[in-house]
Tab-separated table of C-alpha atoms and ligand atoms in Angstrom:
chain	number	residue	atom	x	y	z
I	1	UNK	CA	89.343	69.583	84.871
I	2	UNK	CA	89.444	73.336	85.991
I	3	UNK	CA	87.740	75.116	88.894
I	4	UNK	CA	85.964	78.430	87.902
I	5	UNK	CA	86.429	81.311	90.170
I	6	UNK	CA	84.308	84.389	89.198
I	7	UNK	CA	84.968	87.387	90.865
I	8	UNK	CA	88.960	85.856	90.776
I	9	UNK	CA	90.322	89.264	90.648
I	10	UNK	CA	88.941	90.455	93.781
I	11	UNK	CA	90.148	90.822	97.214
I	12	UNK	CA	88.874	87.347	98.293
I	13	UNK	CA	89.197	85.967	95.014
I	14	UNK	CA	92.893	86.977	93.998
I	15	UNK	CA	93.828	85.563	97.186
I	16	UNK	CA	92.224	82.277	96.889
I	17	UNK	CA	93.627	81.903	92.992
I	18	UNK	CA	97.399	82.394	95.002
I	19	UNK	CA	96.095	78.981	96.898
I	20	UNK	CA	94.841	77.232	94.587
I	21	UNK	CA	97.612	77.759	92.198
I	22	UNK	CA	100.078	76.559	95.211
I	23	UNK	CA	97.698	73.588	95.290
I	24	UNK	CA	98.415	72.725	91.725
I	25	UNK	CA	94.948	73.569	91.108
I	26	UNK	CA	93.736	74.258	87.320
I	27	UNK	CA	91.579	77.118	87.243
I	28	UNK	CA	89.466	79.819	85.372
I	29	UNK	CA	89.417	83.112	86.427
I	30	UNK	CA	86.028	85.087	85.178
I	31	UNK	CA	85.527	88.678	86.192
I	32	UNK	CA	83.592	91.757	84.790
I	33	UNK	CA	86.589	93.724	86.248
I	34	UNK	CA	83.809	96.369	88.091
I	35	UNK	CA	85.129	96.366	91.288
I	36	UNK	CA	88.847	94.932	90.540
I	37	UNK	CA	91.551	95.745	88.163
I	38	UNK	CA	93.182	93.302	85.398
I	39	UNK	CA	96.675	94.260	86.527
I	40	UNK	CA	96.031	92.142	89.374
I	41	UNK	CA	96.557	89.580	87.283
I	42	UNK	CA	100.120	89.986	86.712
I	43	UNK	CA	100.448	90.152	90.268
I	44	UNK	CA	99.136	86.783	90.589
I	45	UNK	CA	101.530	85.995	88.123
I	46	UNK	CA	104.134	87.373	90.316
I	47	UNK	CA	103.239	85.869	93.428
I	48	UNK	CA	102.758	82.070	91.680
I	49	UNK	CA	104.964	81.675	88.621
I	50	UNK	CA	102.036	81.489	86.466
I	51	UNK	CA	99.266	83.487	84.910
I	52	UNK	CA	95.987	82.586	85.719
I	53	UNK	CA	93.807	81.643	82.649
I	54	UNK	CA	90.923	84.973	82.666
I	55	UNK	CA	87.711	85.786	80.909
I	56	UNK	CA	86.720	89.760	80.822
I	57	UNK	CA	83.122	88.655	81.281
I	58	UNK	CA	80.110	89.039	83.499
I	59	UNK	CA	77.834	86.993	85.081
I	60	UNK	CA	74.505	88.700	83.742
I	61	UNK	CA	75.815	87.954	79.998
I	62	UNK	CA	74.859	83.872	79.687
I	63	UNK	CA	76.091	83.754	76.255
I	64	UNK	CA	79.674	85.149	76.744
I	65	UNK	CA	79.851	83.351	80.286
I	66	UNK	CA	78.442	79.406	78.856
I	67	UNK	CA	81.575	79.723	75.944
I	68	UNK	CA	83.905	79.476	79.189
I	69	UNK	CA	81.858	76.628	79.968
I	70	UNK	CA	82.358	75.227	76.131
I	71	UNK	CA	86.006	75.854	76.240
I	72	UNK	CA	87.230	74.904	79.584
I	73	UNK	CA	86.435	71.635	81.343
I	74	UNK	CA	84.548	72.993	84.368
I	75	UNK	CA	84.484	70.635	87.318
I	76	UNK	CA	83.602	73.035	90.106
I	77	UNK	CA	83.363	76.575	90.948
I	78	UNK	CA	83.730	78.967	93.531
I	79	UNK	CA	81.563	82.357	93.440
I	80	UNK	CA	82.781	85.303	94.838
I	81	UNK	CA	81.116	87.921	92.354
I	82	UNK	CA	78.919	89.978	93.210
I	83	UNK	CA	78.285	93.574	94.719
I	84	UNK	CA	78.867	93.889	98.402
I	85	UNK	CA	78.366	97.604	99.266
I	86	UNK	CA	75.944	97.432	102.371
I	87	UNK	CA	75.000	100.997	102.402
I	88	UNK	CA	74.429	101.254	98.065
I	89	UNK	CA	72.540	98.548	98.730
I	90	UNK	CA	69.987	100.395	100.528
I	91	UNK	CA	70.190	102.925	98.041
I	92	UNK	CA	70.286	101.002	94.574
I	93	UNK	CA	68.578	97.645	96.094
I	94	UNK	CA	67.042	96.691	92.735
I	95	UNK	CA	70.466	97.109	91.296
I	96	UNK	CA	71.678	94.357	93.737
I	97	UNK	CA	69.023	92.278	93.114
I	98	UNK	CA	69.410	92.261	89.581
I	99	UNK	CA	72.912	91.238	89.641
I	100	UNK	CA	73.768	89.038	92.346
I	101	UNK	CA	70.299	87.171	92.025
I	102	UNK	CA	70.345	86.994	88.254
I	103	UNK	CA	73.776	86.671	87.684
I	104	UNK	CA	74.171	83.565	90.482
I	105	UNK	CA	71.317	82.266	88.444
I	106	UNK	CA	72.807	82.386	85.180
I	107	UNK	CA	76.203	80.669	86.819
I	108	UNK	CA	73.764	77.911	88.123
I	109	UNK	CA	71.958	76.974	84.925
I	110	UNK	CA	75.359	76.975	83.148
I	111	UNK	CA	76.634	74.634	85.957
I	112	UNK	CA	73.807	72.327	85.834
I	113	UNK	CA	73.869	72.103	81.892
I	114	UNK	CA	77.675	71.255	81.802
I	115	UNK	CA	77.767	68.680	84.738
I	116	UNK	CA	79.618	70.785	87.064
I	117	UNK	CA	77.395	70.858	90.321
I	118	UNK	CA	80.303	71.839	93.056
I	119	UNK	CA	79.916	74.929	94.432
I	120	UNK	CA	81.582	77.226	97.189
I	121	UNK	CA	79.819	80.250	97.919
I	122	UNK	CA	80.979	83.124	99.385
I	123	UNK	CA	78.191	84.196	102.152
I	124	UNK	CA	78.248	86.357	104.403
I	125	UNK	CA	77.718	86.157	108.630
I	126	UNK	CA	75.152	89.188	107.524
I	127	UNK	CA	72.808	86.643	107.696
I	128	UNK	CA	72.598	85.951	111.283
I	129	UNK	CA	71.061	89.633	110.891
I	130	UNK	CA	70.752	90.723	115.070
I	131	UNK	CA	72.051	87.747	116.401
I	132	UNK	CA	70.301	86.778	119.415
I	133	UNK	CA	74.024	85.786	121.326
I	134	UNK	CA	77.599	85.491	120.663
I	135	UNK	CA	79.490	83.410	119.212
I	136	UNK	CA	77.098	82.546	116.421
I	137	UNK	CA	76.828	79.093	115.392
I	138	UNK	CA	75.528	78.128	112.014
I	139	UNK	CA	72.427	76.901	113.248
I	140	UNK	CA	71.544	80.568	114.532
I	141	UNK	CA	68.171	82.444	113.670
I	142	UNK	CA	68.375	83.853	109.993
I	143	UNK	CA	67.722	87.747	108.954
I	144	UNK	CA	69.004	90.540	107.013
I	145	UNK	CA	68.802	93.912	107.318
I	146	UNK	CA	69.758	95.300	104.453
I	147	UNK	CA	69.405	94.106	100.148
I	148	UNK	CA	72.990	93.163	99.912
I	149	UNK	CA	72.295	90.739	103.187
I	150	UNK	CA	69.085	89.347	101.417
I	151	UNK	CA	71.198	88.438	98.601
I	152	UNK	CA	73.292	86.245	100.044
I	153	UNK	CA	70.871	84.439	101.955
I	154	UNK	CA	68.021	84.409	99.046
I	155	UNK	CA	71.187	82.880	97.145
I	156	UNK	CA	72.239	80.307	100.046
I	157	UNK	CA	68.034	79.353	99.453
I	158	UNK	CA	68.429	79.341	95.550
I	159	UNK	CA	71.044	76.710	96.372
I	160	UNK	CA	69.509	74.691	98.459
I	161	UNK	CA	66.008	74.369	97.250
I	162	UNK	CA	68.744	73.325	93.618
I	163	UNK	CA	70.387	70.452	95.884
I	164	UNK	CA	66.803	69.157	97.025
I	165	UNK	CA	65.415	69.338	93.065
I	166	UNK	CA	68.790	67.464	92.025
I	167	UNK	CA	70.839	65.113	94.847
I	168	UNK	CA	74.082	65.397	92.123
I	169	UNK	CA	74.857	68.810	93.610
I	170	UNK	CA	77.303	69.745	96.156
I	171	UNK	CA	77.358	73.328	98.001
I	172	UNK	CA	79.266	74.556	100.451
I	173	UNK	CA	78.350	77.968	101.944
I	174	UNK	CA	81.285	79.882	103.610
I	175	UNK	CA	79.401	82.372	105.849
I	176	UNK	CA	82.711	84.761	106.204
I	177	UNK	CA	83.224	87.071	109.237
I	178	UNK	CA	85.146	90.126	108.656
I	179	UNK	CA	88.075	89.584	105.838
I	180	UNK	CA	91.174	92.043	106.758
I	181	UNK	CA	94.925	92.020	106.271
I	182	UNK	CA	96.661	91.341	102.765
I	183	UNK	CA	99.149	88.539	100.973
I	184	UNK	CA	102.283	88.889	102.966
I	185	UNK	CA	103.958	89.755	99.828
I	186	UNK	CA	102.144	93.326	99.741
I	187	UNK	CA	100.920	92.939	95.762
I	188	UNK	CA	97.592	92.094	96.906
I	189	UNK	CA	95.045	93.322	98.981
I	190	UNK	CA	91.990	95.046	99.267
I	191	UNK	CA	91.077	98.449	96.973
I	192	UNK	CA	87.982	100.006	97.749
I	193	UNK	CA	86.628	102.286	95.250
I	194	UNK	CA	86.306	105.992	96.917
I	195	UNK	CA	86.076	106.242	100.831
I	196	UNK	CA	86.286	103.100	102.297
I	197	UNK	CA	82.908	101.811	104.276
I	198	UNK	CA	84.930	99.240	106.414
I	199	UNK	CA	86.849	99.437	109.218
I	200	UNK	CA	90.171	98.436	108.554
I	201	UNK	CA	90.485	99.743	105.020
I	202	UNK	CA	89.781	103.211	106.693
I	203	UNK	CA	91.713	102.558	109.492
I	204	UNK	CA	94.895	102.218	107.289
I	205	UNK	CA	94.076	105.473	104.884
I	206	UNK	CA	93.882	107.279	107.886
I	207	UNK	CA	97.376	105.976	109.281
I	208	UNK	CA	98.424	106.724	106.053
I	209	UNK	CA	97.640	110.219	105.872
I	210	UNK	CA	95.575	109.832	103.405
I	211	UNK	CA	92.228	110.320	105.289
I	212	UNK	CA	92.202	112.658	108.333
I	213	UNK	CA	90.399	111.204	111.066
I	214	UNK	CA	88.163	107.955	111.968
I	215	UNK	CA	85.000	108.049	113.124
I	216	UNK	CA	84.267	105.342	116.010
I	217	UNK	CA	80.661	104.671	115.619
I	218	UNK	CA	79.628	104.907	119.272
I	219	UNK	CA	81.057	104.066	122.312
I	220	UNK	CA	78.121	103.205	124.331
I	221	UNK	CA	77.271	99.291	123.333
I	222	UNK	CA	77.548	96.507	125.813
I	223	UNK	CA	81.440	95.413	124.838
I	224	UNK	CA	84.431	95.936	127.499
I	225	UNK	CA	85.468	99.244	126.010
I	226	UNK	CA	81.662	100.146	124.770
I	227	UNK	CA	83.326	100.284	121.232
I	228	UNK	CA	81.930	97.369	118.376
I	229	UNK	CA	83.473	94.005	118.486
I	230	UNK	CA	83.973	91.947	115.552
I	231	UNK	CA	85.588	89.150	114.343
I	232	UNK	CA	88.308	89.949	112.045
I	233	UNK	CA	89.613	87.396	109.688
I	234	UNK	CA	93.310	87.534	107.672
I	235	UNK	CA	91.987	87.219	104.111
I	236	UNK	CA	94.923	84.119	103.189
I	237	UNK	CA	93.276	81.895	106.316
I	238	UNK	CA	89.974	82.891	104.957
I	239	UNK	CA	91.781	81.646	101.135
I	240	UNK	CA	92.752	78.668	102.829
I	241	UNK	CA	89.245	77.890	103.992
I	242	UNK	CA	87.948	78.168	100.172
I	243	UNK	CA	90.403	74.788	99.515
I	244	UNK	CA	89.080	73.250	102.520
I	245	UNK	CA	85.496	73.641	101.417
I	246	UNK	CA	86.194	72.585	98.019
I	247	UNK	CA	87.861	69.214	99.078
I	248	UNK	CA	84.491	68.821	101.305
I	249	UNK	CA	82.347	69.376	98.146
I	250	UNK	CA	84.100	66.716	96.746
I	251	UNK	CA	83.443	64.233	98.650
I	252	UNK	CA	80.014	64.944	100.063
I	253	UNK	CA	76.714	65.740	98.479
I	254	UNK	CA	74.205	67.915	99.217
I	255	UNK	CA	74.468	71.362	101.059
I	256	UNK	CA	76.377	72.468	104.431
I	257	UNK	CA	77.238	75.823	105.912
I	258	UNK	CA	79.691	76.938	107.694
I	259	UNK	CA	81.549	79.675	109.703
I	260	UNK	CA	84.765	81.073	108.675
I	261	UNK	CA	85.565	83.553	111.913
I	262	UNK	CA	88.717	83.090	114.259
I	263	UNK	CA	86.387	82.701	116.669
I	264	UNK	CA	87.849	85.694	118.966
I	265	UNK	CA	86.677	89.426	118.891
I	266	UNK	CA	88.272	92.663	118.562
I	267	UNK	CA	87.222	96.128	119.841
I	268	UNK	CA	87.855	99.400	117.436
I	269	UNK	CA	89.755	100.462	119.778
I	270	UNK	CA	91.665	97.571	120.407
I	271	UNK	CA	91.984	97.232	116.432
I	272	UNK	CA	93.247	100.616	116.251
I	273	UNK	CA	95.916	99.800	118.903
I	274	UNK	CA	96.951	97.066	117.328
I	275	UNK	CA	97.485	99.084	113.747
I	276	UNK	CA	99.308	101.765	115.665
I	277	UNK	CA	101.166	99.259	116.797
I	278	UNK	CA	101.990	97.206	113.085
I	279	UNK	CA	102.647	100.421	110.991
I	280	UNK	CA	104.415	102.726	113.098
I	281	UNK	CA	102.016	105.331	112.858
I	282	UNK	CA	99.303	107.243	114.724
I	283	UNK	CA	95.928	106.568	113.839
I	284	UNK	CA	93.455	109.665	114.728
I	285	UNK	CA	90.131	108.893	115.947
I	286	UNK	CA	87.175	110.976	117.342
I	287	UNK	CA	83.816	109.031	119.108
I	288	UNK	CA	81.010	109.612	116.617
I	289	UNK	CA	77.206	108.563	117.046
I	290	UNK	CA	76.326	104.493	116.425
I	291	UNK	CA	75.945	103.619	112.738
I	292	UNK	CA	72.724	102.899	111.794
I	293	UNK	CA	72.087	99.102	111.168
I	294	UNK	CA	75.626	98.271	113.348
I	295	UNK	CA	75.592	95.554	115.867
I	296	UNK	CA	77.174	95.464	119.341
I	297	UNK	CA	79.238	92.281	119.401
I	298	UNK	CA	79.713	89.725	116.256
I	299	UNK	CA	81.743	86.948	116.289
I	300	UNK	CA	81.870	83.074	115.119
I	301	UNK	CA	82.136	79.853	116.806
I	302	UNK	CA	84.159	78.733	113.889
I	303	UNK	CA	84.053	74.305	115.342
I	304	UNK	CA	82.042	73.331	112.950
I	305	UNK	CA	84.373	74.308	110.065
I	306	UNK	CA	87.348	73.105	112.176
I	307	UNK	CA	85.336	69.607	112.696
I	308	UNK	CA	84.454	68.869	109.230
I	309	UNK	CA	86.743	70.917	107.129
I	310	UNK	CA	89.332	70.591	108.774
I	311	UNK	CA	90.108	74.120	108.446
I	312	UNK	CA	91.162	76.658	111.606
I	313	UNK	CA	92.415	80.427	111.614
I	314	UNK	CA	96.348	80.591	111.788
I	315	UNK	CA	96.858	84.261	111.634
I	316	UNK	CA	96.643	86.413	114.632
I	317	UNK	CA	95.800	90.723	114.615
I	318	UNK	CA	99.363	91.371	114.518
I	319	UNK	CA	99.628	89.358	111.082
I	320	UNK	CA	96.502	90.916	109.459
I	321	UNK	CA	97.427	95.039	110.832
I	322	UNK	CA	101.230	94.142	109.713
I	323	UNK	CA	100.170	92.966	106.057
I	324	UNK	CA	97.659	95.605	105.849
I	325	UNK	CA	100.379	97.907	106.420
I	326	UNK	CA	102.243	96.384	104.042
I	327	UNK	CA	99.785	96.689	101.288
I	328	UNK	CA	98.853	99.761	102.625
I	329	UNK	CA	102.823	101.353	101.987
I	330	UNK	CA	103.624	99.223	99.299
I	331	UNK	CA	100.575	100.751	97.348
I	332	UNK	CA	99.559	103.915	98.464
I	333	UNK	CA	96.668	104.249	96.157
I	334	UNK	CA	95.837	101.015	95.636
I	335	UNK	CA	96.296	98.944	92.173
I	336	UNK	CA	97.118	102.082	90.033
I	337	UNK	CA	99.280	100.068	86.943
H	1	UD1	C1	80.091	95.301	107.325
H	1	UD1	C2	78.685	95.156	106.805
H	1	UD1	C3	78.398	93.674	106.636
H	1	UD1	C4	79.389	93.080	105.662
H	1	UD1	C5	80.811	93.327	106.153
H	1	UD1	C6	81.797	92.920	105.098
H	1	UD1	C7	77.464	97.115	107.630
H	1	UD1	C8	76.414	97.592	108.559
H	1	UD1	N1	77.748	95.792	107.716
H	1	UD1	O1	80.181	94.630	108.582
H	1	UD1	O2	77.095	93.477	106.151
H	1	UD1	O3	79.181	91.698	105.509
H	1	UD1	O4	81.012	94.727	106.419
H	1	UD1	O5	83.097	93.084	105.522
H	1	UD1	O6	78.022	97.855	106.837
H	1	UD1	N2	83.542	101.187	112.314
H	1	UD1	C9	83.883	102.426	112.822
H	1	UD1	N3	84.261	103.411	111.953
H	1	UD1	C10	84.309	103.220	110.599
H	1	UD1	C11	83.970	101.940	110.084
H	1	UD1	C12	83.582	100.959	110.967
H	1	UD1	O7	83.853	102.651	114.030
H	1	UD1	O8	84.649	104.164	109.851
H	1	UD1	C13	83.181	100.112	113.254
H	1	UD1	C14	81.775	99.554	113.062
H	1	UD1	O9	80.846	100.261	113.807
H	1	UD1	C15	81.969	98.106	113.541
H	1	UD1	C16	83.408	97.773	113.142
H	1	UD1	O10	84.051	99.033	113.000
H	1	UD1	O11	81.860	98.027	114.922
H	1	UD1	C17	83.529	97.013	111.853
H	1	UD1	O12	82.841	97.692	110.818
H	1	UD1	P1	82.917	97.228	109.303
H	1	UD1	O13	84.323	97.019	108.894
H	1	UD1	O14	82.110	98.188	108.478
H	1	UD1	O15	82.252	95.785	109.296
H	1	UD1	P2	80.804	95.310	109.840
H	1	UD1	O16	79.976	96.432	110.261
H	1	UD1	O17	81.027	94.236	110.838
C-alpha cells in the first residue's frame, strides 16, 4: 500500500517524502518537474538511504497519471501540485484554472476509481482572504483575492461537495501559513524560478549578494513596527504536520480543516533581524510603497490542529533563518546538478 505524493519534488513536497520515508512510509512520487528539478531526487536519496519511487508525469495527462494508479497500490495521497505564483495568477488566471482545477480533478476521479479516497491537501491561509481579526481560526469568513487563492478554496469545495456525494472519503485540508527555512541538512530547500516573490527567499538572495536591496512594502500598517506581520512556518514542522493529517485521515471520515501556523507573528523587520542575525551578513533594505493585495497582520491560531492532530510547531525563527542560510550557502543558485 503506497501513498502518492504529486508535486513530491517540490519545496513542501521533497520535505514531506524525507518524513515519510523516516516513517517507513511506502510512497509514489509524481511530478511534471515544472517548477522542481529531478536531481532533487538524489538528494532525497541522500538525506534517507533510499530513492523515492518517481513518475515524470502531470496531473492534466489522465492516461499517463491512472497507469501509476494500475501499477502501484495507491492507498492515499497527498497533493501538493499545482501553480502557486500569486501575482501570474492575476496575469495568466485561466492558466491556473486550467491546471490546478483540472488537474485536482483528474487526481480525484483516478482516486475514486481505484478505491483510494484519503486525501491531504495542501491549502493555503489565502483563503481567509482580509481576515476580519487575528489569529485566524478555521472557522473564519472565506475569500480570495486573487485566481491562485480561488483555486485552493474552489478545490477545498470540489472536495467537500466529493465527501457529501460519497461518505467513503476522507480529506484533510492543511490551510498552511507561510512555509520558510530548509532541511537542516542544506540539500533541500526552496528554488524559486527568477526573482523571488516571497519574503524570505528574497531576503536570503539579498544577504547573499546576489540581489541588491529589499523592498519593505510599507511601513505604515497597524503592526508594532508598521512593517507586515506574518506567520512564518519551518517547512520540516510544516512536513511533520502532512504525517499528522494523514494518520487523521485514517481514522476519520469525512472532511476537516485545519491551520498549520506557529501561531506567533513576525515583523519584516524583525525577520530581517533575525536573518542578519543567522547568516552573518547584512541584509539591505529600503521602505517601499504597500504591495497591492498585502495584508497588515496574518497569523494562525494553530489549537485546532494541536487538539486533533496532535501536531504543534517545534522550530523557532532562529531554526528557519539558520537553515535558510544554510541552503542559501550550501547552494548558491539553487538545485543547479
Ligand atoms: C504570499 C501570497 C499568498 C501565498 C503565500 C505563500 C501575496 C499577496 N500573497 O503571502 O497568497 O499563499 O505568499 O507563501 O503574494 N514583503 C516585503 N518585501 C518583499 C516580499 C515581501 O516587504 O520583497 C513583505 C510582504 O509585504 C509581507 C511579508 O513580507 O508583509 C511576507 O510576504 P510574502 O512572503 O510574499 O508572503 P505573503 O504576502 O504573506
Amino acid at each position: 500500500m503506497a501513498i502518492l505524493v504529486t508535486g513530491g519534488t517540490g519545496f513542501i513536497g521533497s520535505h514531506t517524502v524525507v518524513e515519510l520515508t523516516g516513517a517507513n512510509e511506502d510512497l509514489v512520487i509524481v511530478d511534471n518537474l515544472s517548477n522542481s528539478k529531478e536531481c532533487v531526487l538524489d538528494r532525497l536519496e541522500q538525506i534517507t538511504g533510499k530513492r523515492p519511487k518517481f513518475y515524470k508525469a502531470d496531473l492534466l495527462d489522465k492516461d499517463e497519471c491512472e497507469k501509476i494508479f494500475k501499477e502501484n497500490d495507491i492507498e492515499s495521497v497527498i497533493h501538493f501540485a499545482g501553480f502557486k505564483a500569486v501575482g501570474e495568477s492575476v496575469a495568466k488566471p485561466m492558466m491556473y484554472y486550467h491546471n490546478n482545477l483540472m488537474g485536482t480533478l483528474n487526481l480525484c476521479e483516478l482516486m475514486s476509481k481505484y478505491g483510494a479516497k484519503k486525501i491531504v491537501f495542501s491549502s493555503s491561509a489565502t483563503v481567509y482572504g482580509l481576515p476580519k481579526s487575528v489569529p485566524i481560526s478555521e472557522d473564519f469568513p472565506l475569500s480570495t483575492t486573487n485566481p491562485y487563492g480561488e483555486t485552493k478554496l474552489m478545490i477545498e469545495r470540489i472536495l467537500a461537495d466529493i465527501c457529501v456525494s460519497d461518505p467513503e472519503w476522507s480529506v484533510a485540508i492543511l490551510r498552511y501559513f507561510n512555509p520558510i527555512g530548509a532541511h537542516p541538512s542544506g540539500l533541500i530547500g526552496e528554488d524559486p524560478r527568477g526573482i523571488p516573490n516571497n519574503l524570505l527567499p528574497y531576503v536570503s538572495k539579498v544577504a547573499a549578494g546576489k540581489l541588491e536591496c529589499l523592498s519593505v512594502f510599507g511601513n505604515d500598517y497597524d503592526t508594532p513596527d508598521g512593517t507586515g506581520v506574518r506567520d512564518y512556518i519551518h517547512v520540516v514542522d510544516l512536513a511533520k504536520a502532512h504525517l499528522c493529517a494523514l494518520k487523521y485521515a485514517r481514522e476519520h471520515k469525512g472532511i476537516d480543516y485545519f491551520n498549520v501556523g506557529t501561531g506567533t507573528g513576525y515583523s519584516v523587520l524583525e525577520i530581517v533581524k533575525a536573518y542578519e542575525e543567522a547568516s552573518g551578513k547584512k541584509v539591505n533594505y529600503k521602505i517601499a510603497p504597500r504591495r497591492p493585495g498585502d495584508i497588515g497582520e496574518c497569523y494562525a491560531n494553530p489549537e485546532k490542529a494541536y487538539k486533533m492532530l496532535g501536531w504543534k510547531a517545534e522550530k523557532n525563527i532562529k531554526d528557519m533563518c539558520v537553515d535558510l542560510a544554510r541552503w542559501q550557502e550550501m547552494n548558491p543558485d539553487g538545485y543547479t546538478d
